[in-house]
PDB file of C-alpha atoms in Angstrom:
ATOM      1  CA  MET A 510     -34.736  64.536   9.587  1.00  0.00           C
ATOM      2  CA  ASN A 511     -31.197  63.387  10.148  1.00  0.00           C
ATOM      3  CA  LYS A 512     -30.295  59.857   9.180  1.00  0.00           C
ATOM      4  CA  THR A 513     -27.430  58.327  11.039  1.00  0.00           C
ATOM      5  CA  ILE A 514     -25.167  56.224   8.909  1.00  0.00           C
ATOM      6  CA  THR A 515     -23.228  53.602  10.776  1.00  0.00           C
ATOM      7  CA  HIS A 516     -20.150  52.100   9.281  1.00  0.00           C
ATOM      8  CA  SER A 517     -19.370  48.578  10.281  1.00  0.00           C
ATOM      9  CA  ALA A 518     -16.146  46.830   9.475  1.00  0.00           C
ATOM     10  CA  PRO A 519     -16.139  44.238   6.707  1.00  0.00           C
ATOM     11  CA  PRO A 520     -16.310  40.628   7.881  1.00  0.00           C
ATOM     12  CA  GLU A 521     -12.993  39.076   8.858  1.00  0.00           C
ATOM     13  CA  VAL A 522     -12.934  36.244   6.375  1.00  0.00           C
ATOM     14  CA  GLY A 523      -9.357  35.254   7.241  1.00  0.00           C
ATOM     15  CA  ALA A 524     -10.071  33.747  10.648  1.00  0.00           C
ATOM     16  CA  SER A 525     -13.047  31.764   9.338  1.00  0.00           C
ATOM     17  CA  LEU A 526     -11.056  30.604   6.309  1.00  0.00           C
ATOM     18  CA  GLN A 527      -8.141  29.428   8.430  1.00  0.00           C
ATOM     19  CA  ARG A 528     -10.429  27.671  10.948  1.00  0.00           C
ATOM     20  CA  LEU A 529     -12.317  25.821   8.198  1.00  0.00           C
ATOM     21  CA  ARG A 530      -9.129  24.949   6.303  1.00  0.00           C
ATOM     22  CA  LEU A 531      -7.378  23.552   9.385  1.00  0.00           C
ATOM     23  CA  ALA A 532     -10.495  21.640  10.480  1.00  0.00           C
ATOM     24  CA  ARG A 533     -10.269  19.770   7.161  1.00  0.00           C
ATOM     25  CA  GLY A 534      -6.540  19.116   7.516  1.00  0.00           C
ATOM     26  CA  LEU A 535      -5.695  21.173   4.432  1.00  0.00           C
ATOM     27  CA  THR A 536      -2.500  23.121   3.847  1.00  0.00           C
ATOM     28  CA  LEU A 537      -2.543  26.457   2.029  1.00  0.00           C
ATOM     29  CA  GLU A 538      -1.110  24.613  -0.970  1.00  0.00           C
ATOM     30  CA  ASP A 539      -3.914  21.995  -0.865  1.00  0.00           C
ATOM     31  CA  LEU A 540      -6.619  24.667  -0.753  1.00  0.00           C
ATOM     32  CA  SER A 541      -4.873  26.681  -3.463  1.00  0.00           C
ATOM     33  CA  ARG A 542      -4.923  23.689  -5.826  1.00  0.00           C
ATOM     34  CA  ILE A 543      -8.529  22.758  -5.041  1.00  0.00           C
ATOM     35  CA  ALA A 544     -10.024  26.270  -5.162  1.00  0.00           C
ATOM     36  CA  GLY A 545      -7.868  27.677  -7.956  1.00  0.00           C
ATOM     37  CA  VAL A 546      -6.747  30.612  -5.803  1.00  0.00           C
ATOM     38  CA  SER A 547      -3.049  31.402  -5.433  1.00  0.00           C
ATOM     39  CA  LYS A 548      -1.293  30.358  -2.236  1.00  0.00           C
ATOM     40  CA  SER A 549      -0.050  33.925  -1.669  1.00  0.00           C
ATOM     41  CA  MET A 550      -3.609  35.285  -1.976  1.00  0.00           C
ATOM     42  CA  LEU A 551      -4.882  32.685   0.527  1.00  0.00           C
ATOM     43  CA  SER A 552      -2.109  33.627   2.944  1.00  0.00           C
ATOM     44  CA  GLN A 553      -2.974  37.325   2.628  1.00  0.00           C
ATOM     45  CA  ILE A 554      -6.674  36.621   3.211  1.00  0.00           C
ATOM     46  CA  GLU A 555      -5.948  34.495   6.305  1.00  0.00           C
ATOM     47  CA  ARG A 556      -3.692  37.237   7.723  1.00  0.00           C
ATOM     48  CA  GLU A 557      -6.442  39.822   7.007  1.00  0.00           C
ATOM     49  CA  LYS A 558      -4.071  41.626   4.621  1.00  0.00           C
ATOM     50  CA  ALA A 559      -6.506  41.241   1.710  1.00  0.00           C
ATOM     51  CA  ASN A 560     -10.259  40.962   1.328  1.00  0.00           C
ATOM     52  CA  PRO A 561     -11.390  38.388  -1.228  1.00  0.00           C
ATOM     53  CA  THR A 562     -13.772  39.246  -4.037  1.00  0.00           C
ATOM     54  CA  ILE A 563     -17.191  37.604  -4.072  1.00  0.00           C
ATOM     55  CA  ALA A 564     -15.983  35.251  -6.821  1.00  0.00           C
ATOM     56  CA  ILE A 565     -12.968  34.133  -4.760  1.00  0.00           C
ATOM     57  CA  THR A 566     -15.098  33.757  -1.619  1.00  0.00           C
ATOM     58  CA  TRP A 567     -17.554  31.606  -3.596  1.00  0.00           C
ATOM     59  CA  ARG A 568     -14.693  29.405  -4.912  1.00  0.00           C
ATOM     60  CA  LEU A 569     -13.256  29.014  -1.415  1.00  0.00           C
ATOM     61  CA  ALA A 570     -16.656  28.115   0.057  1.00  0.00           C
ATOM     62  CA  ASN A 571     -17.196  25.489  -2.662  1.00  0.00           C
ATOM     63  CA  ALA A 572     -13.709  24.073  -2.149  1.00  0.00           C
ATOM     64  CA  LEU A 573     -14.301  23.793   1.601  1.00  0.00           C
ATOM     65  CA  GLY A 574     -17.825  22.406   1.163  1.00  0.00           C
ATOM     66  CA  VAL A 575     -19.512  25.203   3.125  1.00  0.00           C
ATOM     67  CA  GLU A 576     -22.043  27.923   2.429  1.00  0.00           C
ATOM     68  CA  ILE A 577     -20.570  31.294   1.437  1.00  0.00           C
ATOM     69  CA  GLY A 578     -22.116  32.792   4.593  1.00  0.00           C
ATOM     70  CA  ASP A 579     -19.975  30.477   6.729  1.00  0.00           C
ATOM     71  CA  LEU A 580     -16.864  32.275   5.451  1.00  0.00           C
ATOM     72  CA  LEU A 581     -18.386  35.696   6.108  1.00  0.00           C
ATOM     73  CA  SER A 582     -19.440  34.836   9.651  1.00  0.00           C
ATOM     74  CA  SER A 583     -17.214  34.869  12.701  1.00  0.00           C
ATOM     75  CA  GLU A 584     -19.751  32.674  14.486  1.00  0.00           C
ATOM     76  CA  VAL A 585     -18.509  29.130  15.089  1.00  0.00           C
ATOM     77  CA  ARG A 586     -21.300  26.700  14.278  1.00  0.00           C
ATOM     78  CA  SER A 587     -21.540  23.138  15.444  1.00  0.00           C
ATOM     79  CA  VAL A 588     -20.847  20.474  12.853  1.00  0.00           C
ATOM     80  CA  ASP A 589     -23.833  18.478  11.619  1.00  0.00           C
ATOM     81  CA  LEU A 590     -23.632  14.693  11.827  1.00  0.00           C
ATOM     82  CA  ILE A 591     -24.909  14.491   8.260  1.00  0.00           C
ATOM     83  CA  ARG A 592     -23.535  17.025   5.797  1.00  0.00           C
ATOM     84  CA  VAL A 593     -25.412  17.140   2.528  1.00  0.00           C
ATOM     85  CA  VAL A 594     -23.685  18.862  -0.368  1.00  0.00           C
ATOM     86  CA  ASP A 595     -26.230  20.057  -2.916  1.00  0.00           C
ATOM     87  CA  ALA A 596     -25.464  19.719  -6.620  1.00  0.00           C
ATOM     88  CA  HIS A 597     -24.896  23.476  -7.039  1.00  0.00           C
ATOM     89  CA  GLU A 598     -22.266  23.362  -4.247  1.00  0.00           C
ATOM     90  CA  THR A 599     -20.240  20.596  -5.910  1.00  0.00           C
ATOM     91  CA  PRO A 600     -17.124  22.034  -7.549  1.00  0.00           C
ATOM     92  CA  THR A 601     -16.727  21.139 -11.228  1.00  0.00           C
ATOM     93  CA  LEU A 602     -13.588  21.217 -13.332  1.00  0.00           C
ATOM     94  CA  PRO A 603     -14.851  22.102 -16.811  1.00  0.00           C
ATOM     95  CA  GLY A 604     -12.903  20.688 -19.710  1.00  0.00           C
ATOM     96  CA  ALA A 605     -15.335  21.889 -22.373  1.00  0.00           C
ATOM     97  CA  HIS A 606     -12.485  22.303 -24.865  1.00  0.00           C
ATOM     98  CA  ALA A 607     -11.789  18.558 -24.531  1.00  0.00           C
ATOM     99  CA  GLY A 608     -15.433  17.478 -24.191  1.00  0.00           C
ATOM    100  CA  TYR A 609     -15.483  16.547 -20.510  1.00  0.00           C
ATOM    101  CA  ALA A 610     -16.705  17.772 -17.129  1.00  0.00           C
ATOM    102  CA  LEU A 611     -15.274  16.481 -13.866  1.00  0.00           C
ATOM    103  CA  ARG A 612     -17.393  16.993 -10.720  1.00  0.00           C
ATOM    104  CA  ILE A 613     -15.385  16.746  -7.488  1.00  0.00           C
ATOM    105  CA  LEU A 614     -17.430  14.420  -5.269  1.00  0.00           C
ATOM    106  CA  GLY A 615     -14.855  13.658  -2.574  1.00  0.00           C
ATOM    107  CA  PRO A 616     -14.317  15.888   0.450  1.00  0.00           C
ATOM    108  CA  MET A 617     -11.431  18.309   0.183  1.00  0.00           C
ATOM    109  CA  ASP A 618      -9.742  17.013   3.341  1.00  0.00           C
ATOM    110  CA  LEU A 619      -9.030  13.711   1.539  1.00  0.00           C
ATOM    111  CA  ALA A 620      -7.567  15.387  -1.566  1.00  0.00           C
ATOM    112  CA  GLY A 621      -4.131  14.009  -2.264  1.00  0.00           C
ATOM    113  CA  LYS A 622      -5.023  10.639  -0.733  1.00  0.00           C
ATOM    114  CA  TYR A 623      -8.397   9.534  -2.049  1.00  0.00           C
ATOM    115  CA  GLU A 624     -10.308  11.539  -4.622  1.00  0.00           C
ATOM    116  CA  TRP A 625     -13.497  10.676  -6.438  1.00  0.00           C
ATOM    117  CA  TYR A 626     -15.213  12.326  -9.318  1.00  0.00           C
ATOM    118  CA  GLU A 627     -18.162  12.071 -11.653  1.00  0.00           C
ATOM    119  CA  LEU A 628     -16.759  12.205 -15.179  1.00  0.00           C
ATOM    120  CA  THR A 629     -19.060  13.195 -18.044  1.00  0.00           C
ATOM    121  CA  LEU A 630     -17.728  12.783 -21.581  1.00  0.00           C
ATOM    122  CA  ALA A 631     -19.451  14.179 -24.660  1.00  0.00           C
ATOM    123  CA  PRO A 632     -19.234  12.068 -27.826  1.00  0.00           C
ATOM    124  CA  GLY A 633     -15.619  12.336 -28.949  1.00  0.00           C
ATOM    125  CA  GLY A 634     -14.590  13.888 -25.615  1.00  0.00           C
ATOM    126  CA  GLU A 635     -11.550  12.746 -23.687  1.00  0.00           C
ATOM    127  CA  LEU A 636      -9.793  13.251 -20.379  1.00  0.00           C
ATOM    128  CA  ALA A 637      -6.048  12.911 -20.995  1.00  0.00           C
ATOM    129  CA  SER A 638      -3.847  12.792 -17.894  1.00  0.00           C
ATOM    130  CA  GLN A 639      -0.122  13.019 -17.389  1.00  0.00           C
ATOM    131  CA  PRO A 640       1.388  10.457 -15.001  1.00  0.00           C
ATOM    132  CA  HIS A 641       0.371  10.999 -11.377  1.00  0.00           C
ATOM    133  CA  ASP A 642       2.711  10.376  -8.430  1.00  0.00           C
ATOM    134  CA  PRO A 643       4.365   6.921  -8.261  1.00  0.00           C
ATOM    135  CA  GLY A 644       2.033   4.245  -6.904  1.00  0.00           C
ATOM    136  CA  THR A 645      -1.177   6.127  -7.801  1.00  0.00           C
ATOM    137  CA  SER A 646      -4.022   3.988  -9.127  1.00  0.00           C
ATOM    138  CA  GLU A 647      -7.426   4.788 -10.610  1.00  0.00           C
ATOM    139  CA  HIS A 648     -10.706   2.918 -10.565  1.00  0.00           C
ATOM    140  CA  LEU A 649     -13.170   3.817 -13.328  1.00  0.00           C
ATOM    141  CA  THR A 650     -16.792   2.581 -13.248  1.00  0.00           C
ATOM    142  CA  VAL A 651     -18.918   3.361 -16.303  1.00  0.00           C
ATOM    143  CA  LEU A 652     -22.456   4.444 -15.344  1.00  0.00           C
ATOM    144  CA  THR A 653     -23.860   5.231 -18.801  1.00  0.00           C
ATOM    145  CA  GLY A 654     -22.541   4.669 -22.299  1.00  0.00           C
ATOM    146  CA  ALA A 655     -19.106   3.135 -22.891  1.00  0.00           C
ATOM    147  CA  VAL A 656     -15.562   4.495 -22.838  1.00  0.00           C
ATOM    148  CA  GLU A 657     -12.199   3.571 -24.236  1.00  0.00           C
ATOM    149  CA  LEU A 658      -9.316   3.549 -21.758  1.00  0.00           C
ATOM    150  CA  GLU A 659      -5.725   3.884 -22.887  1.00  0.00           C
ATOM    151  CA  VAL A 660      -2.929   3.273 -20.376  1.00  0.00           C
ATOM    152  CA  GLY A 661       0.557   3.213 -21.872  1.00  0.00           C
ATOM    153  CA  PRO A 662       0.422   1.019 -24.981  1.00  0.00           C
ATOM    154  CA  GLU A 663      -2.757  -0.832 -23.937  1.00  0.00           C
ATOM    155  CA  LYS A 664      -6.348   0.101 -24.930  1.00  0.00           C
ATOM    156  CA  ARG A 665      -9.524  -1.409 -23.472  1.00  0.00           C
ATOM    157  CA  ARG A 666     -13.237  -0.712 -23.942  1.00  0.00           C
ATOM    158  CA  ILE A 667     -15.326  -0.502 -20.772  1.00  0.00           C
ATOM    159  CA  LYS A 668     -19.060  -0.878 -21.188  1.00  0.00           C
ATOM    160  CA  HIS A 669     -21.956   0.272 -19.013  1.00  0.00           C
ATOM    161  CA  GLY A 670     -21.568  -1.219 -15.509  1.00  0.00           C
ATOM    162  CA  GLY A 671     -17.948  -2.270 -16.018  1.00  0.00           C
ATOM    163  CA  THR A 672     -15.036  -1.184 -13.818  1.00  0.00           C
ATOM    164  CA  ALA A 673     -11.405  -0.797 -14.876  1.00  0.00           C
ATOM    165  CA  ARG A 674      -8.554  -0.646 -12.351  1.00  0.00           C
ATOM    166  CA  TYR A 675      -5.207   0.604 -13.604  1.00  0.00           C
ATOM    167  CA  PRO A 676      -1.939   2.305 -12.670  1.00  0.00           C
ATOM    168  CA  ALA A 677      -2.232   6.063 -13.039  1.00  0.00           C
ATOM    169  CA  ASP A 678       1.462   6.775 -12.591  1.00  0.00           C
ATOM    170  CA  GLN A 679       1.825   6.677 -16.362  1.00  0.00           C
ATOM    171  CA  ALA A 680       0.067   8.716 -19.042  1.00  0.00           C
ATOM    172  CA  HIS A 681      -3.552   7.629 -19.512  1.00  0.00           C
ATOM    173  CA  VAL A 682      -6.574   8.712 -21.527  1.00  0.00           C
ATOM    174  CA  ILE A 683     -10.298   8.107 -20.994  1.00  0.00           C
ATOM    175  CA  ARG A 684     -12.257   8.830 -24.164  1.00  0.00           C
ATOM    176  CA  ASN A 685     -15.806   8.495 -25.406  1.00  0.00           C
ATOM    177  CA  ALA A 686     -15.665   6.963 -28.872  1.00  0.00           C
ATOM    178  CA  GLY A 687     -19.460   6.516 -28.919  1.00  0.00           C
ATOM    179  CA  LYS A 688     -22.255   8.665 -30.295  1.00  0.00           C
ATOM    180  CA  THR A 689     -23.951   9.381 -26.945  1.00  0.00           C
ATOM    181  CA  GLU A 690     -22.774  10.980 -23.719  1.00  0.00           C
ATOM    182  CA  ALA A 691     -20.910   8.699 -21.277  1.00  0.00           C
ATOM    183  CA  ARG A 692     -20.773   9.074 -17.477  1.00  0.00           C
ATOM    184  CA  ALA A 693     -18.461   7.353 -15.038  1.00  0.00           C
ATOM    185  CA  LEU A 694     -17.256   7.407 -11.459  1.00  0.00           C
ATOM    186  CA  LEU A 695     -13.520   7.904 -11.183  1.00  0.00           C
ATOM    187  CA  VAL A 696     -11.676   7.117  -7.934  1.00  0.00           C
ATOM    188  CA  VAL A 697      -8.029   8.114  -7.569  1.00  0.00           C
ATOM    189  CA  VAL A 698      -5.966   6.454  -4.824  1.00  0.00           C
ATOM    190  CA  GLN A 699      -2.589   8.008  -4.118  1.00  0.00           C
ATOM    191  CA  ARG A 700       0.032   6.218  -2.036  1.00  0.00           C
TER     192      ARG A 700
END
């Protein structure tokens, strides 16, 4: 019995990637920063000069807020009125070495304008940031626990339910000086 083996071409990820990226108003540089994939690699993928690994495809899908299959399909699907992003699809910036995790809650097409995150700080953990672009501000709402905020020479304690608004165009640190985990919503507004 002869078995016929058919060889099909690999999916053309580049066209889907470019379509999804442009639909969200993202540049190659924006997507590179969000997904953690080099700009040159993204360009090669979009021009079909390189095929991404599964790991890179997964990172790109998460960054674009789509299922991995959407990148592997050439089929153009209609956009749902309500897009639900499940917890496992939400990109997270792990800062385990500094005792924090930062979940990216905002859509990627607003990155660089408005960004919002869920910040989780272990006891003793801190998120230290260099100055952002001039005019950038942050809004920090503590959901559980309490945090200490340091902006320039000033330090303030923010308790459960409190919100701090501050300029983020200077060095700033959010730290958990307590004995229990702290969680907060962090909104970054760039002008």
